[in-house]
Coordinates of C-alpha atoms in Angstrom, one line a residue:
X243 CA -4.6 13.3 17.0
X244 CA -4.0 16.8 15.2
X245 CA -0.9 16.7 17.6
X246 CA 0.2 13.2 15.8
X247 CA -0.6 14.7 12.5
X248 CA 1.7 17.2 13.3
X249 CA 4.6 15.1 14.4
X250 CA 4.3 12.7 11.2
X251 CA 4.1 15.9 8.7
X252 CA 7.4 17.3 10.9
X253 CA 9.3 14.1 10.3
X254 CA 8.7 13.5 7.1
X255 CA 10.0 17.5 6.1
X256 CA 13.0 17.1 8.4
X257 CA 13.7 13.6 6.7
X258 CA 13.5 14.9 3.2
X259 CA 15.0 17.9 3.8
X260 CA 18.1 16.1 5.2
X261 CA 18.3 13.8 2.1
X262 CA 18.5 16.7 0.4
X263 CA 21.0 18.5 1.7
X264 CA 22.9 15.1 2.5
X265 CA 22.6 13.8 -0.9
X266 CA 22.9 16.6 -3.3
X267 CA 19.1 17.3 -3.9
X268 CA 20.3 19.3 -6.9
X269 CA 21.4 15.9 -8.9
X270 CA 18.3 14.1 -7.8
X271 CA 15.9 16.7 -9.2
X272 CA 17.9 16.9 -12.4
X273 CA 17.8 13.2 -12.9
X274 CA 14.0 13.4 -12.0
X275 CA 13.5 16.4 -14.4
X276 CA 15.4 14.3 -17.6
X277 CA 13.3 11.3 -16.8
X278 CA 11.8 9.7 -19.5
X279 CA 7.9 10.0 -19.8
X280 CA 7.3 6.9 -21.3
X281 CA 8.5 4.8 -18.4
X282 CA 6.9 7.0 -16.6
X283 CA 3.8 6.4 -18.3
X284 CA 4.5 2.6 -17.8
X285 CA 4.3 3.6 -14.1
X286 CA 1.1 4.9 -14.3
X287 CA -0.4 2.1 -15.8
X288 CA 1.1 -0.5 -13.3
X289 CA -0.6 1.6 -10.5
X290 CA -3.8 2.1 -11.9
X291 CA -3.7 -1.8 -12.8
X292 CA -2.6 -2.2 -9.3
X293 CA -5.7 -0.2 -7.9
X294 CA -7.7 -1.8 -9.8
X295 CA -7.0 -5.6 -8.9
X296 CA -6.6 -4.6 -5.2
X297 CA -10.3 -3.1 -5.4
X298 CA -11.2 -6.7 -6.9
X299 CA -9.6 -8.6 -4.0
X300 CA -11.5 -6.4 -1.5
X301 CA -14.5 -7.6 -3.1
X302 CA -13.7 -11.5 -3.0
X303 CA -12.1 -10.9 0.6
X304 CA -15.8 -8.9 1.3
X305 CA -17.6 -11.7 -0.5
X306 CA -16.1 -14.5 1.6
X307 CA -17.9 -12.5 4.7
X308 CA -21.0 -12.0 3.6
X309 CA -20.5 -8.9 2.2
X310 CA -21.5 -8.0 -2.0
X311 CA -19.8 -4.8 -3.5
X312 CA -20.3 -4.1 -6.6
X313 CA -17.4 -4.1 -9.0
X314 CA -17.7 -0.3 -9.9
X315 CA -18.3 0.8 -6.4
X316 CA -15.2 -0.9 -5.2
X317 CA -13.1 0.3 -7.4
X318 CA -14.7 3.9 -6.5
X319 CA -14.0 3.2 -3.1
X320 CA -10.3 2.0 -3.6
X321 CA -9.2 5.1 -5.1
X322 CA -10.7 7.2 -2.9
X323 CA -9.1 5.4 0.1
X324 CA -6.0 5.7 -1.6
X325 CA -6.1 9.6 -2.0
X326 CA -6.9 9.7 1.9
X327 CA -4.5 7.7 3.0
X328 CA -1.8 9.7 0.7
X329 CA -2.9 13.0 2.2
X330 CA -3.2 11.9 5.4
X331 CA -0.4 10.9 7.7
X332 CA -0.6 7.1 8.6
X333 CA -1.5 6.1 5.7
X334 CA -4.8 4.0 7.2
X335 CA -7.6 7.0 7.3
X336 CA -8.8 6.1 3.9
X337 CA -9.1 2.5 4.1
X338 CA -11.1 3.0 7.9
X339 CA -13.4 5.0 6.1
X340 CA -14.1 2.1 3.6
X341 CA -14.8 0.1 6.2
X342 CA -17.1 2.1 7.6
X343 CA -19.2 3.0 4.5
X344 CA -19.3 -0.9 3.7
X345 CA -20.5 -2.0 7.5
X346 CA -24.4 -1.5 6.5
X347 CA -24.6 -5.1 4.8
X348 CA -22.7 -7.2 7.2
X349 CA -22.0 -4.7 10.3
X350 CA -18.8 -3.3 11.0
X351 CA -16.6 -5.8 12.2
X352 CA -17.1 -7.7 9.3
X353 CA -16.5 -4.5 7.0
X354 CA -13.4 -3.8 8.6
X355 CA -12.3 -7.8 8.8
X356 CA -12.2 -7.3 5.0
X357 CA -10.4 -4.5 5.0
X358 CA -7.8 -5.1 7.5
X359 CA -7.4 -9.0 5.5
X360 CA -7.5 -7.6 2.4
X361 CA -4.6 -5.2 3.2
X362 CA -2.8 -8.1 5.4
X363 CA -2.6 -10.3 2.2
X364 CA -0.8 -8.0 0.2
X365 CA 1.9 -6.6 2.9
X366 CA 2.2 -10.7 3.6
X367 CA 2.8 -11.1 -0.4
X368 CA 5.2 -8.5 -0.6
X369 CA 7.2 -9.9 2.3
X370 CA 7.1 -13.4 0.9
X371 CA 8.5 -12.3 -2.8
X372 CA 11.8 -10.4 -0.7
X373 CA 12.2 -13.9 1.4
X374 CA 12.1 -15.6 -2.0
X375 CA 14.1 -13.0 -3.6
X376 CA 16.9 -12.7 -1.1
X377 CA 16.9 -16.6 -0.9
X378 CA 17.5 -16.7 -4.8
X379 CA 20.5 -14.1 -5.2
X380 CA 22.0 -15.6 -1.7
X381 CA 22.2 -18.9 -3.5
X382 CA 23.1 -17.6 -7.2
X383 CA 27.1 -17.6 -7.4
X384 CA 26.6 -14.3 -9.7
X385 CA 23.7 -13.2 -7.7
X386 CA 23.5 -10.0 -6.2
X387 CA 25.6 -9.6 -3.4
X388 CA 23.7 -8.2 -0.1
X389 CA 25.4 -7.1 2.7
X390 CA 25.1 -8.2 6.2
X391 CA 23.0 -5.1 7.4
X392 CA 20.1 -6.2 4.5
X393 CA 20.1 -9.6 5.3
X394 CA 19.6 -8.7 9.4
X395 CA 17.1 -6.6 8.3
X396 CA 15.2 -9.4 6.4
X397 CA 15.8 -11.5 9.2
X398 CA 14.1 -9.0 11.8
X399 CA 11.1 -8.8 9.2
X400 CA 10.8 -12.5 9.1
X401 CA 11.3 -13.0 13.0
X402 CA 8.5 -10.0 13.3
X403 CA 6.4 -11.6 11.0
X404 CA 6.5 -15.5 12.9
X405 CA 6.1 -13.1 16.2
X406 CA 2.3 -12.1 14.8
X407 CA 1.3 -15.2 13.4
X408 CA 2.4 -16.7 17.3
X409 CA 0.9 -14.1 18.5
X410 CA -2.4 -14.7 17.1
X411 CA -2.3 -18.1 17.7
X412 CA -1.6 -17.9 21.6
X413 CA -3.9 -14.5 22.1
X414 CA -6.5 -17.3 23.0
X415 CA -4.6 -17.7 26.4
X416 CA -5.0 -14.6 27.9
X417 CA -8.4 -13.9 28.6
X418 CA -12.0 -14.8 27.8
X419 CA -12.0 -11.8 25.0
X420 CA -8.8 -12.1 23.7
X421 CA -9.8 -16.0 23.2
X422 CA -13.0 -15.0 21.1
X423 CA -10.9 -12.3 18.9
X424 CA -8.7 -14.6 18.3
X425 CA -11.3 -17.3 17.4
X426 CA -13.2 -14.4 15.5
X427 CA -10.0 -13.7 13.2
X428 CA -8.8 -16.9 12.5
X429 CA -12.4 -17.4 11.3
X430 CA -11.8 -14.8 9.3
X431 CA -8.8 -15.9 7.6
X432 CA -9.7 -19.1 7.1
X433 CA -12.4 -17.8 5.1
X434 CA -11.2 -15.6 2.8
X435 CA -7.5 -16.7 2.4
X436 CA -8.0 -20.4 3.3
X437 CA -10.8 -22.1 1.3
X438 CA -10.7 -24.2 -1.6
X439 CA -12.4 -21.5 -3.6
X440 CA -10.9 -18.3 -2.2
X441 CA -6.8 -20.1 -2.1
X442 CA -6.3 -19.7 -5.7
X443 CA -7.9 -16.4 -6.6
X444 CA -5.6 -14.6 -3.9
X445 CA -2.8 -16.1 -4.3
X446 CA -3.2 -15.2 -7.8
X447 CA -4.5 -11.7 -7.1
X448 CA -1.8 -10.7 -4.9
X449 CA 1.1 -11.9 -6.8
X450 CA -0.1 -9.8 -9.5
X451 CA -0.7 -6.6 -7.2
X452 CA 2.9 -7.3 -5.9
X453 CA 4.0 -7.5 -9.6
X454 CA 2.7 -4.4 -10.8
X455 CA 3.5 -2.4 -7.8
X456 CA 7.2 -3.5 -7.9
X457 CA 7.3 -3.2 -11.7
X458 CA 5.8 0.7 -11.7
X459 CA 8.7 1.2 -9.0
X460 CA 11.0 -0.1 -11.2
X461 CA 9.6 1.6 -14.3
X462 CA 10.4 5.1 -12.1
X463 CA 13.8 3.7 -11.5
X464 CA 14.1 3.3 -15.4
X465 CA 12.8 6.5 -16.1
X466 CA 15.4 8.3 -14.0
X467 CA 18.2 5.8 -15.5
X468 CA 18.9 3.2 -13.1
X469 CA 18.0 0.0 -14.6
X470 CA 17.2 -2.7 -12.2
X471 CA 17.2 -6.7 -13.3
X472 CA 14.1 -8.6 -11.8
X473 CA 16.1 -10.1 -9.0
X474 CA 16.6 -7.2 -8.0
X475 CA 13.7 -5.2 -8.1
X476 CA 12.5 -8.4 -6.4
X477 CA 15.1 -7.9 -3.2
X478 CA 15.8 -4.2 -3.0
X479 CA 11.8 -2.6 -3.9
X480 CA 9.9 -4.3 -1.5
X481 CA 12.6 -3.3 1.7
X482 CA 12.0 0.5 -0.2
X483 CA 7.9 0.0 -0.3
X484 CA 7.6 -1.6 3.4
X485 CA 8.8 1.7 4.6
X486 CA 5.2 3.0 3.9
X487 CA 3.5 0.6 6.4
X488 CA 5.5 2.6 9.3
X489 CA 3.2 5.5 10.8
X490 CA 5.7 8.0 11.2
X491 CA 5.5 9.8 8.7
X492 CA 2.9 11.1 6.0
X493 CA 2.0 8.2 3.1
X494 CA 6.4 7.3 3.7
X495 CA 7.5 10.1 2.4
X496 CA 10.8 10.4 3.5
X497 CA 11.6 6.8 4.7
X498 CA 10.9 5.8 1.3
X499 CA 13.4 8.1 -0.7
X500 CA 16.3 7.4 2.2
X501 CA 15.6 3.5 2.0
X502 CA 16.3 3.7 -2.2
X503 CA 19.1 6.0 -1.5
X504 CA 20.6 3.7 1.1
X505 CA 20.0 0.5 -1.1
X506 CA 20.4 1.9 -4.8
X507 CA 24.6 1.8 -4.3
X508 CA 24.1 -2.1 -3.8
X509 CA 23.2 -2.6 -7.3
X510 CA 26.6 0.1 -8.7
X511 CA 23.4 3.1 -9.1
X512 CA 24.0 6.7 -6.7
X513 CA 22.1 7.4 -4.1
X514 CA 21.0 10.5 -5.5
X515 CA 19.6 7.8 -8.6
X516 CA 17.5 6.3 -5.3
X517 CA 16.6 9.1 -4.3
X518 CA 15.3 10.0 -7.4
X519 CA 13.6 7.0 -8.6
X520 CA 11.6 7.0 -5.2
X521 CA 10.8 10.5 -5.9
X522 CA 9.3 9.9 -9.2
X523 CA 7.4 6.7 -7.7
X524 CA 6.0 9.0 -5.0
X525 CA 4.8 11.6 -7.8
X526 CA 3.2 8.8 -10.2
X527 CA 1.4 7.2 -7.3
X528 CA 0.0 10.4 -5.9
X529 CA -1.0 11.2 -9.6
X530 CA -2.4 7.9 -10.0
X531 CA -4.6 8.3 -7.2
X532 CA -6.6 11.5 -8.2
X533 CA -9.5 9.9 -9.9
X534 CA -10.1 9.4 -5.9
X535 CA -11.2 13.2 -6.0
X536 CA -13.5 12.8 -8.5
X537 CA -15.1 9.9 -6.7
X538 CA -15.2 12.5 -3.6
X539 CA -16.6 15.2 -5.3
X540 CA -19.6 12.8 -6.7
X541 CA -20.3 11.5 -3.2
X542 CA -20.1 15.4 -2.0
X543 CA -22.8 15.8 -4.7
X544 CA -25.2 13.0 -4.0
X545 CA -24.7 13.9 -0.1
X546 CA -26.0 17.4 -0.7
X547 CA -28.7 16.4 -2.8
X548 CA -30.0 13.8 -0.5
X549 CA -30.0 16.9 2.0
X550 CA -31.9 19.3 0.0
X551 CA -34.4 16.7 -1.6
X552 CA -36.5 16.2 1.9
X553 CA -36.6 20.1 2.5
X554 CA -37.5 20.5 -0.8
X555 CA -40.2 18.1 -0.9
X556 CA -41.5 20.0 2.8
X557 CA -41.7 23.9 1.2
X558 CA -43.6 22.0 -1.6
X559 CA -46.2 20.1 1.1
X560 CA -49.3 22.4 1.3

């Protein structure tokens, strides 16, 4: 593992530091240094709106498996996912170790069902507004024009994503325990994405996670002067933000700047304007995660004092 961790934290320096000697770095930090704080602010607000609503749809997606977390608690628990996943390559650490502190109420396949759905439904949302997107410019005569390398990469995403949803359907076939995960998850889904009464509050949850998460990109983008219509923050953001998912590197650092400097050009922006916008979106969501510390700090506290209370409590016993 510490081996891993080493290889991720390697590649994302060599990446970065090759997009900054292949793209001017200089340029980049000076268009990150001008930007303009109140977009940046804007940003800031979008993520912590973000992280907020993504700790509510854990709790429905919890709720739907027999599992109650308390408003406040989830929202505790989000951000302090969120700060272990950005410090730690992968990007997944954090939200295991929600799991695992919510298993004592349903057990811990059903903690981490909720997890692993909860984070499903918004990578499956984010997908499904770039199919939509790159559908809608494609058919606009004055739409943005994407090249043939974007739309084979869309392609790949949409033949990888009808590979998992076959795959889970057929996993049955294979063997007696594949057949009950399979059985297990689809269970699963059904419940908290499927239902009459869960249908409507994720689609509407996610849509607005996706929309705020797109929108503080773009706000970064604004802020280091690239301004980006909604069809295109639609198309070109989520290809930038699906670099994260890949566990190559630490929280996509890296992947993330050279996919916005790779697709900025597309919309007449530099790439060192990509690579500054992601930059800045890297900076505000690592910023907008430290409230996660605090939440780390108080569990530290409450940890040592449940430690100490017992021993105390035995000097005190004549």
């Amino acid at each position: 593992m510490n081996v891993t961790r080493g290889l991720q934290i390697l590649v994302a320096l060599v990446v970065m530091s090759l997009l900054w000697f292949g793209l001017d770095g200089r340029q980049a930090l000076r268009l990150l240094a001008q930007a303009d704080p109140r977009w940046l602010a804007a940003a800031m607000l979008a993520l912590t709106a973000q992280t907020v609503l993504s700790a509510l749809r854990w709790r429905i997606t919890a709720r739907q498996l027999g599992q109650t977390i308390p408003m406040s608690r989830a929202v505790g628990e989000y951000y302090l996912a969120q700060v272990v996943n950005q410090s730690l390559p992968g990007g997944v650490m954090g939200d295991a170790g929600r799991a695992v502190r919510a298993r004592h109420q349903a057990g811990l396949k059903r903690a981490g069902a909720a997890v692993a759905i909860e984070r499903l439904a918004g990578q499956v949302t984010l997908f499904l507004v770039l199919a939509v997107g790159a559908l809608a410019v494609t058919l606009h005569p004055d739409g943005l024009a994407l090249p043939a390398w974007v739309m084979g990469l869309i392609g790949m995403l949409l033949v990888a994503a009808l590979g998992l949803v076959l795959a889970i359907a057929g996993a049955g076939r294979l063997s007696r325990r594949a057949d009950a995960a399979a059985r297990d998850l689809r269970a699963a889904l059904r419940a908290t994405l499927l239902t009459r009464d869960a249908l409507p509050r994720q689609i509407a949850l996610n849509l607005a996670i996706t929309g705020a998460n797109l929108a503080a990109f773009a706000f970064c983008a604004r802020a280091t002067g690239t301004v980006l219509s909604p069809s295109e923050t639609a198309v070109l953001v989520p290809l930038i933000l699906l670099t994260m998912i890949l566990p190559v590197t630490v929280s996509g650092w890296g992947l993330r700047e050279g996919a916005a400097a790779g697709l900025f050009p597309l919309v007449g922006a530099t790439a060192q304007a990509g690579f500054a916008a992601s930059l800045a979106f890297g900076l505000v969501f690592l910023a907008s995660t430290l409230p996660g510390l605090l939440v780390l700090l108080t569990q530290r506290r409450r940890d040592a004092a449940a430690i100490s209370t017992p021993s105390s409590i035995a000097q005190a016993d004549p």
